[in-house]
């Protein structure tokens, strides 16, 4: 569980960009988090409510854009979502696959006034 | 969107501050010509045993130092220091992982220029350490047979990022339902071409191949400008 460290980083990034834009208040933060980034949304929100207190980001809405894992088979070109038990290509059984999404872990934008 | 609000694009990795600190650590390690390894594993996989075997096998071949980040280990920094190895203990305060800033604080306590290899023992955990790069040259994951063959599928983040993988406790293969093919297939998909070393710290099987590889990496690293 490293959600506290993650939440502190989100706050630091949001405050820095808000200051650059001379914003008075941060009302929302958009995050993209891939399935392979093991993060619990509820814990982030819990820490957020504590550590954003006393900053211009207090009460800002955290919006999580959850991205499922997606893979593409480099042998047959099939795109698919891996299940929990096997990652190989469901069409040809191949192992040469590329992970095309699911590893995202970023702040996309902040909404300010 | 509420009234009068403005959306400002950010597009920044959440752990970018850690990544920047990791890059500084790497510069410092490269400047000193030392190869640094970050050992990661779940609790009980045999991280400490692998490190002790590695230190034993390479004693006299490489000059080594130890950064101890796992409070549950039996290699405490005092013991390592008593054995003549430069060592430093990081107190994570019960945290679930080391981060780049913790390593940056620990490095000045070590004579880096006099070392060939710096061994860092991370906190026993298969989730968090994967996200916090330290700036080490090699991130080495230690899996073990009794943990089960489904671990690559359950902890893809950790298996994806490793530069080398040790499969420890292979002496238990006759007694545990561990499908090596299934395990290796998951690893290969997540991390194509990663070096895999099946070992047993109990019997010593496979340790020589692992430590020879490591010596090769440490020497190759030193030849680089």
Short mmCIF file of C-alpha atoms in Angstrom, two decimals:
data_model
loop_
_atom_site.label_atom_id
_atom_site.label_comp_id
_atom_site.label_asym_id
_atom_site.label_seq_id
_atom_site.Cartn_x
_atom_site.Cartn_y
_atom_site.Cartn_z
CA UNK A 1 0.00 0.00 0.00
CA UNK A 2 1.80 3.09 -1.17
CA UNK A 3 -1.30 5.17 -1.77
CA UNK A 4 -0.16 7.91 0.64
CA UNK A 5 3.04 8.52 -1.35
CA UNK A 6 1.03 8.45 -4.58
CA UNK A 7 -1.50 10.92 -3.21
CA UNK A 8 1.25 13.30 -2.07
CA UNK A 9 2.69 13.21 -5.58
CA UNK A 10 -0.71 13.96 -7.13
CA UNK A 11 -1.13 16.95 -4.80
CA UNK A 12 2.37 18.26 -5.54
CA UNK A 13 1.82 18.02 -9.32
CA UNK A 14 -1.63 19.66 -9.12
CA UNK A 15 -0.46 22.54 -6.91
CA UNK A 16 2.58 23.20 -9.10
CA UNK A 17 0.53 23.42 -12.30
CA UNK A 18 -2.16 25.52 -10.59
CA UNK A 19 0.49 27.97 -9.35
CA UNK A 20 1.96 28.27 -12.86
CA UNK A 21 -1.52 29.18 -14.12
CA UNK A 22 -2.13 31.54 -11.15
CA UNK A 23 -5.30 29.60 -10.36
CA UNK A 24 -7.23 30.43 -7.19
CA UNK A 25 -8.69 27.03 -6.63
CA UNK A 26 -8.44 23.48 -7.94
CA UNK A 27 -11.88 21.93 -8.34
CA UNK A 28 -11.04 18.71 -10.18
CA UNK A 29 -8.16 16.44 -11.12
CA UNK A 30 -8.24 13.93 -13.95
CA UNK A 31 -6.08 10.86 -13.54
CA UNK A 32 -5.46 7.97 -15.89
CA UNK A 33 -4.60 4.73 -14.13
CA UNK A 34 -3.99 1.46 -15.98
CA UNK A 35 -5.10 -1.93 -14.72
CA UNK A 36 -1.47 -2.98 -14.17
CA UNK A 37 -0.85 -0.03 -11.81
CA UNK A 38 -2.01 -1.48 -8.52
CA UNK A 39 -3.73 1.45 -6.88
CA UNK A 40 -6.89 1.54 -4.79
CA UNK A 41 -9.05 4.53 -5.73
CA UNK A 42 -10.81 4.66 -2.36
CA UNK A 43 -7.53 4.89 -0.48
CA UNK A 44 -6.32 7.74 -2.69
CA UNK A 45 -9.57 9.61 -2.02
CA UNK A 46 -9.22 8.95 1.72
CA UNK A 47 -5.67 10.35 1.86
CA UNK A 48 -6.64 13.17 -0.49
CA UNK A 49 -9.29 14.45 1.90
CA UNK A 50 -6.65 14.59 4.64
CA UNK A 51 -3.64 16.02 2.85
CA UNK A 52 -5.42 18.55 0.60
CA UNK A 53 -6.84 20.26 3.69
CA UNK A 54 -5.50 23.80 3.93
CA UNK A 55 -4.45 23.96 0.25
CA UNK A 56 -6.20 25.44 -2.77
CA UNK A 57 -6.94 21.85 -3.83
CA UNK A 58 -9.13 21.15 -0.80
CA UNK A 59 -12.32 19.38 -1.83
CA UNK A 60 -11.21 18.87 -5.44
CA UNK A 61 -12.88 15.95 -7.19
CA UNK A 62 -10.51 13.14 -8.12
CA UNK A 63 -11.70 11.56 -11.37
CA UNK A 64 -10.13 8.23 -12.22
CA UNK A 65 -10.03 7.13 -15.81
CA UNK A 66 -9.41 3.40 -15.40
CA UNK A 67 -7.77 1.78 -18.42
CA UNK A 68 -8.06 -2.00 -18.78
CA UNK A 69 -5.06 -3.98 -19.97
CA UNK A 70 -4.97 -4.58 -23.72
CA UNK A 71 -2.55 -6.67 -25.73
CA UNK A 72 -1.86 -7.21 -29.41
CA UNK A 73 -0.49 -10.49 -30.76
CA UNK A 74 2.61 -9.84 -32.87
CA UNK A 75 2.18 -13.18 -34.65
CA UNK A 76 -1.42 -12.91 -35.89
CA UNK A 77 -2.27 -9.27 -35.18
CA UNK A 78 -5.23 -10.05 -32.92
CA UNK A 79 -6.01 -7.42 -30.27
CA UNK A 80 -7.48 -8.68 -26.99
CA UNK A 81 -7.92 -8.13 -23.27
CA UNK A 82 -5.90 -10.66 -21.25
CA UNK A 83 -7.75 -12.67 -18.64
CA UNK A 84 -6.33 -13.27 -15.17
CA UNK A 85 -5.04 -16.76 -15.88
CA UNK A 86 -3.35 -16.50 -19.25
CA UNK A 87 -1.84 -13.62 -21.16
CA UNK A 88 -1.17 -15.43 -24.44
CA UNK A 89 -3.08 -14.77 -27.67
CA UNK A 90 -6.56 -16.34 -27.53
CA UNK A 91 -6.64 -16.70 -31.34
CA UNK A 92 -3.35 -18.35 -32.29
CA UNK A 93 -1.94 -19.22 -28.85
CA UNK A 94 1.16 -17.09 -29.54
CA UNK A 95 3.43 -15.67 -26.84
CA UNK A 96 4.83 -12.74 -28.77
CA UNK A 97 2.50 -10.05 -27.58
CA UNK A 98 2.76 -6.35 -27.01
CA UNK A 99 1.08 -4.63 -24.06
CA UNK A 100 -0.64 -1.62 -25.62
CA UNK A 101 -2.44 -0.27 -22.58
CA UNK A 102 -2.90 -0.88 -18.88
CA UNK A 103 0.36 0.58 -17.54
CA UNK A 104 -0.74 4.25 -17.48
CA UNK A 105 -0.22 6.18 -14.26
CA UNK A 106 -0.48 9.91 -14.78
CA UNK A 107 -2.19 13.20 -14.04
CA UNK A 108 -3.86 14.30 -17.27
CA UNK A 109 -5.31 17.66 -16.38
CA UNK A 110 -6.57 19.83 -13.57
CA UNK A 111 -9.73 21.90 -13.51
CA UNK A 112 -9.27 25.27 -11.85
CA UNK A 113 -11.00 28.57 -11.33
CA UNK B 1 -17.25 21.16 -15.25
CA UNK B 2 -18.59 23.92 -13.03
CA UNK B 3 -19.13 27.46 -14.19
CA UNK B 4 -16.09 29.54 -15.04
CA UNK B 5 -13.67 26.72 -14.56
CA UNK B 6 -10.73 26.09 -16.86
CA UNK B 7 -9.07 22.81 -17.64
CA UNK B 8 -5.27 22.91 -17.65
CA UNK B 9 -3.46 20.06 -19.38
CA UNK B 10 -0.80 18.44 -17.19
CA UNK B 11 0.10 14.99 -18.58
CA UNK B 12 2.72 14.13 -15.98
CA UNK B 13 3.56 10.73 -14.55
CA UNK B 14 2.39 10.56 -10.96
CA UNK B 15 5.75 9.31 -9.75
CA UNK B 16 7.84 11.64 -11.92
CA UNK B 17 9.52 13.22 -8.86
CA UNK B 18 10.80 9.80 -7.86
CA UNK B 19 11.93 9.12 -11.43
CA UNK B 20 13.95 12.36 -11.45
CA UNK B 21 15.61 11.42 -8.17
CA UNK B 22 16.33 7.94 -9.55
CA UNK B 23 18.10 9.53 -12.54
CA UNK B 24 20.32 11.50 -10.14
CA UNK B 25 21.16 8.30 -8.25
CA UNK B 26 22.11 6.65 -11.53
CA UNK B 27 24.46 9.52 -12.40
CA UNK B 28 26.12 9.22 -9.04
CA UNK B 29 26.52 5.42 -9.37
CA UNK B 30 27.85 5.72 -12.92
CA UNK B 31 30.26 8.42 -11.82
CA UNK B 32 31.68 6.05 -9.22
CA UNK B 33 31.75 3.11 -11.66
CA UNK B 34 29.69 0.83 -9.45
CA UNK B 35 26.99 -1.55 -10.69
CA UNK B 36 23.91 -1.36 -8.45
CA UNK B 37 21.32 -4.11 -8.05
CA UNK B 38 17.88 -3.70 -6.53
CA UNK B 39 16.68 -7.06 -5.17
CA UNK B 40 12.91 -7.37 -4.93
CA UNK B 41 10.72 -10.29 -3.87
CA UNK B 42 7.71 -11.22 -1.80
CA UNK B 43 8.38 -11.97 1.87
CA UNK B 44 9.71 -15.50 2.21
CA UNK B 45 10.97 -15.93 -1.38
CA UNK B 46 14.53 -16.08 -0.12
CA UNK B 47 15.80 -12.59 -0.87
CA UNK B 48 18.14 -12.63 2.09
CA UNK B 49 19.42 -16.15 1.28
CA UNK B 50 20.12 -15.18 -2.33
CA UNK B 51 22.01 -12.10 -1.24
CA UNK B 52 24.09 -14.05 1.28
CA UNK B 53 24.88 -16.71 -1.36
CA UNK B 54 25.81 -13.99 -3.83
CA UNK B 55 28.09 -12.22 -1.34
CA UNK B 56 29.72 -15.54 -0.47
CA UNK B 57 30.26 -16.56 -4.10
CA UNK B 58 31.65 -13.21 -5.17
CA UNK B 59 33.79 -12.50 -2.12
CA UNK B 60 37.28 -11.84 -3.45
CA UNK B 61 36.08 -11.46 -7.05
CA UNK B 62 34.21 -8.19 -6.66
CA UNK B 63 34.32 -5.40 -4.09
CA UNK B 64 30.81 -5.23 -2.71
CA UNK B 65 28.66 -3.01 -0.54
CA UNK B 66 25.18 -3.49 0.87
CA UNK B 67 22.19 -1.20 1.34
CA UNK B 68 19.71 -2.88 3.62
CA UNK B 69 16.14 -1.67 3.20
CA UNK B 70 14.21 -4.59 4.62
CA UNK B 71 13.82 -4.39 8.37
CA UNK B 72 12.72 -8.03 8.43
CA UNK B 73 16.07 -9.22 7.10
CA UNK B 74 18.69 -11.12 9.02
CA UNK B 75 21.53 -9.32 7.19
CA UNK B 76 21.58 -6.30 9.35
CA UNK B 77 23.97 -3.59 8.37
CA UNK B 78 26.03 -4.09 11.53
CA UNK B 79 26.61 -7.75 10.70
CA UNK B 80 27.61 -6.92 7.13
CA UNK B 81 29.97 -4.26 8.42
CA UNK B 82 31.46 -6.75 10.86
CA UNK B 83 32.15 -9.05 7.87
CA UNK B 84 34.19 -6.25 6.34
CA UNK B 85 31.58 -5.07 3.85
CA UNK B 86 30.58 -1.43 3.67
CA UNK B 87 26.92 -1.41 4.62
CA UNK B 88 24.17 1.02 5.42
CA UNK B 89 20.69 0.44 6.80
CA UNK B 90 17.68 2.40 5.56
CA UNK B 91 14.85 2.66 8.03
CA UNK B 92 11.71 2.78 5.93
CA UNK B 93 9.62 3.40 9.05
CA UNK B 94 7.42 0.43 8.24
CA UNK B 95 6.93 1.58 4.66
CA UNK B 96 6.18 -0.86 1.88
CA UNK B 97 9.02 0.02 -0.48
CA UNK B 98 12.26 1.91 -0.89
CA UNK B 99 12.15 5.05 -2.98
CA UNK B 100 14.83 6.96 -4.85
CA UNK B 101 15.10 9.67 -2.17
CA UNK B 102 15.83 7.07 0.52
CA UNK B 103 18.62 5.61 -1.60
CA UNK B 104 19.98 9.11 -2.32
CA UNK B 105 20.31 9.67 1.44
CA UNK B 106 22.03 6.33 1.96
CA UNK B 107 24.63 6.58 -0.83
CA UNK B 108 26.94 9.15 0.81
CA UNK B 109 27.54 6.70 3.67
CA UNK B 110 29.23 4.26 1.26
CA UNK B 111 32.69 4.41 -0.40
CA UNK B 112 31.15 4.05 -3.87
CA UNK B 113 34.37 4.61 -5.82
CA UNK B 114 35.97 1.64 -4.06
CA UNK B 115 33.11 -0.73 -4.99
CA UNK B 116 32.34 -2.87 -8.04
CA UNK B 117 28.89 -3.97 -6.94
CA UNK B 118 26.27 -2.40 -4.69
CA UNK B 119 23.55 -4.76 -3.48
CA UNK B 120 20.29 -3.22 -2.32
CA UNK B 121 17.71 -5.31 -0.50
CA UNK B 122 14.26 -3.79 -1.02
CA UNK B 123 11.26 -4.33 1.26
CA UNK B 124 9.57 -7.73 0.79
CA UNK B 125 6.57 -6.86 -1.40
CA UNK B 126 5.52 -7.68 -4.97
CA UNK B 127 3.47 -4.56 -5.60
CA UNK B 128 4.94 -1.28 -4.41
CA UNK B 129 8.68 -1.57 -5.17
CA UNK B 130 7.85 -2.04 -8.88
CA UNK B 131 6.55 1.51 -9.12
CA UNK B 132 9.43 3.25 -7.37
CA UNK B 133 12.58 3.09 -9.49
CA UNK B 134 15.75 3.60 -7.47
CA UNK B 135 18.18 4.37 -10.28
CA UNK B 136 19.87 0.97 -10.02
CA UNK B 137 21.30 -0.69 -13.14
CA UNK B 138 19.63 -4.01 -12.49
CA UNK B 139 16.22 -4.64 -10.95
CA UNK B 140 16.30 -8.28 -9.99
CA UNK B 141 13.20 -10.18 -8.98
CA UNK B 142 13.43 -13.30 -6.86
CA UNK B 143 10.49 -15.66 -7.27
CA UNK B 144 10.25 -19.00 -5.51
CA UNK B 145 8.63 -22.33 -6.28
CA UNK B 146 6.34 -22.53 -3.21
CA UNK B 147 4.77 -19.15 -4.05
CA UNK B 148 3.04 -20.79 -7.01
CA UNK B 149 3.29 -20.62 -10.79
CA UNK B 150 0.61 -17.94 -11.20
CA UNK B 151 2.65 -15.04 -9.81
CA UNK B 152 3.55 -13.42 -13.17
CA UNK B 153 -0.18 -13.25 -13.95
CA UNK B 154 -1.04 -11.78 -10.54
CA UNK B 155 1.80 -9.25 -10.30
CA UNK B 156 2.44 -8.20 -13.91
CA UNK B 157 3.93 -4.82 -12.93
CA UNK B 158 6.74 -6.46 -11.01
CA UNK B 159 7.49 -9.10 -13.64
CA UNK B 160 7.46 -6.54 -16.44
CA UNK B 161 10.10 -4.29 -14.95
CA UNK B 162 12.74 -6.86 -13.90
CA UNK B 163 16.07 -7.15 -15.73
CA UNK B 164 16.73 -10.60 -14.33
CA UNK B 165 14.62 -13.19 -12.58
CA UNK B 166 15.78 -15.82 -10.12
CA UNK B 167 13.47 -18.76 -9.46
CA UNK B 168 14.54 -19.88 -6.00
CA UNK B 169 13.86 -23.13 -4.11
CA UNK B 170 13.94 -25.34 -7.23
CA UNK B 171 14.89 -28.22 -4.91
CA UNK B 172 11.19 -28.20 -3.94
CA UNK B 173 9.93 -28.80 -7.50
CA UNK B 174 9.27 -32.53 -6.91
CA UNK B 175 7.00 -31.69 -3.96
CA UNK B 176 5.04 -28.66 -5.16
CA UNK B 177 2.57 -28.39 -8.07
CA UNK B 178 4.53 -25.75 -9.96
CA UNK B 179 4.14 -25.74 -13.76
CA UNK B 180 7.45 -24.29 -14.92
CA UNK B 181 6.17 -23.90 -18.51
CA UNK B 182 3.12 -21.94 -17.40
CA UNK B 183 5.21 -19.71 -15.15
CA UNK B 184 7.87 -19.04 -17.80
CA UNK B 185 5.24 -18.35 -20.45
CA UNK B 186 3.74 -15.56 -18.33
CA UNK B 187 7.21 -14.13 -17.73
CA UNK B 188 8.12 -14.31 -21.42
CA UNK B 189 4.94 -12.49 -22.46
CA UNK B 190 5.42 -9.69 -19.94
CA UNK B 191 9.17 -9.39 -20.27
CA UNK B 192 10.50 -11.00 -23.47
CA UNK B 193 14.09 -12.20 -23.27
CA UNK B 194 14.58 -11.47 -19.56
CA UNK B 195 17.44 -13.51 -18.05
CA UNK B 196 16.04 -16.34 -15.92
CA UNK B 197 18.12 -18.20 -13.32
CA UNK B 198 16.55 -21.23 -11.63
CA UNK B 199 18.45 -21.63 -8.34
CA UNK B 200 18.37 -23.33 -4.99
CA UNK B 201 20.03 -21.55 -2.11
CA UNK B 202 19.74 -24.77 -0.12
CA UNK B 203 21.63 -27.04 -2.54
CA UNK B 204 23.60 -24.31 -4.33
CA UNK B 205 22.26 -25.43 -7.72
CA UNK B 206 22.31 -22.67 -10.32
CA UNK B 207 24.09 -20.14 -8.09
CA UNK B 208 27.35 -20.24 -10.08
CA UNK B 209 25.58 -19.44 -13.36
CA UNK B 210 23.86 -16.48 -11.70
CA UNK B 211 26.99 -15.08 -10.05
CA UNK B 212 29.09 -15.56 -13.22
CA UNK B 213 26.50 -13.58 -15.15
CA UNK B 214 26.62 -10.86 -12.50
CA UNK B 215 30.42 -10.65 -12.64
CA UNK B 216 30.15 -10.26 -16.42
CA UNK B 217 27.66 -7.44 -16.00
CA UNK B 218 29.76 -5.67 -13.35
CA UNK B 219 32.90 -5.84 -15.54
CA UNK B 220 31.04 -4.73 -18.67
CA UNK B 221 29.66 -1.79 -16.69
CA UNK B 222 33.15 -0.70 -15.64
CA UNK B 223 34.41 -0.68 -19.21
CA UNK B 224 31.81 1.87 -20.17
CA UNK B 225 32.94 5.51 -20.07
#
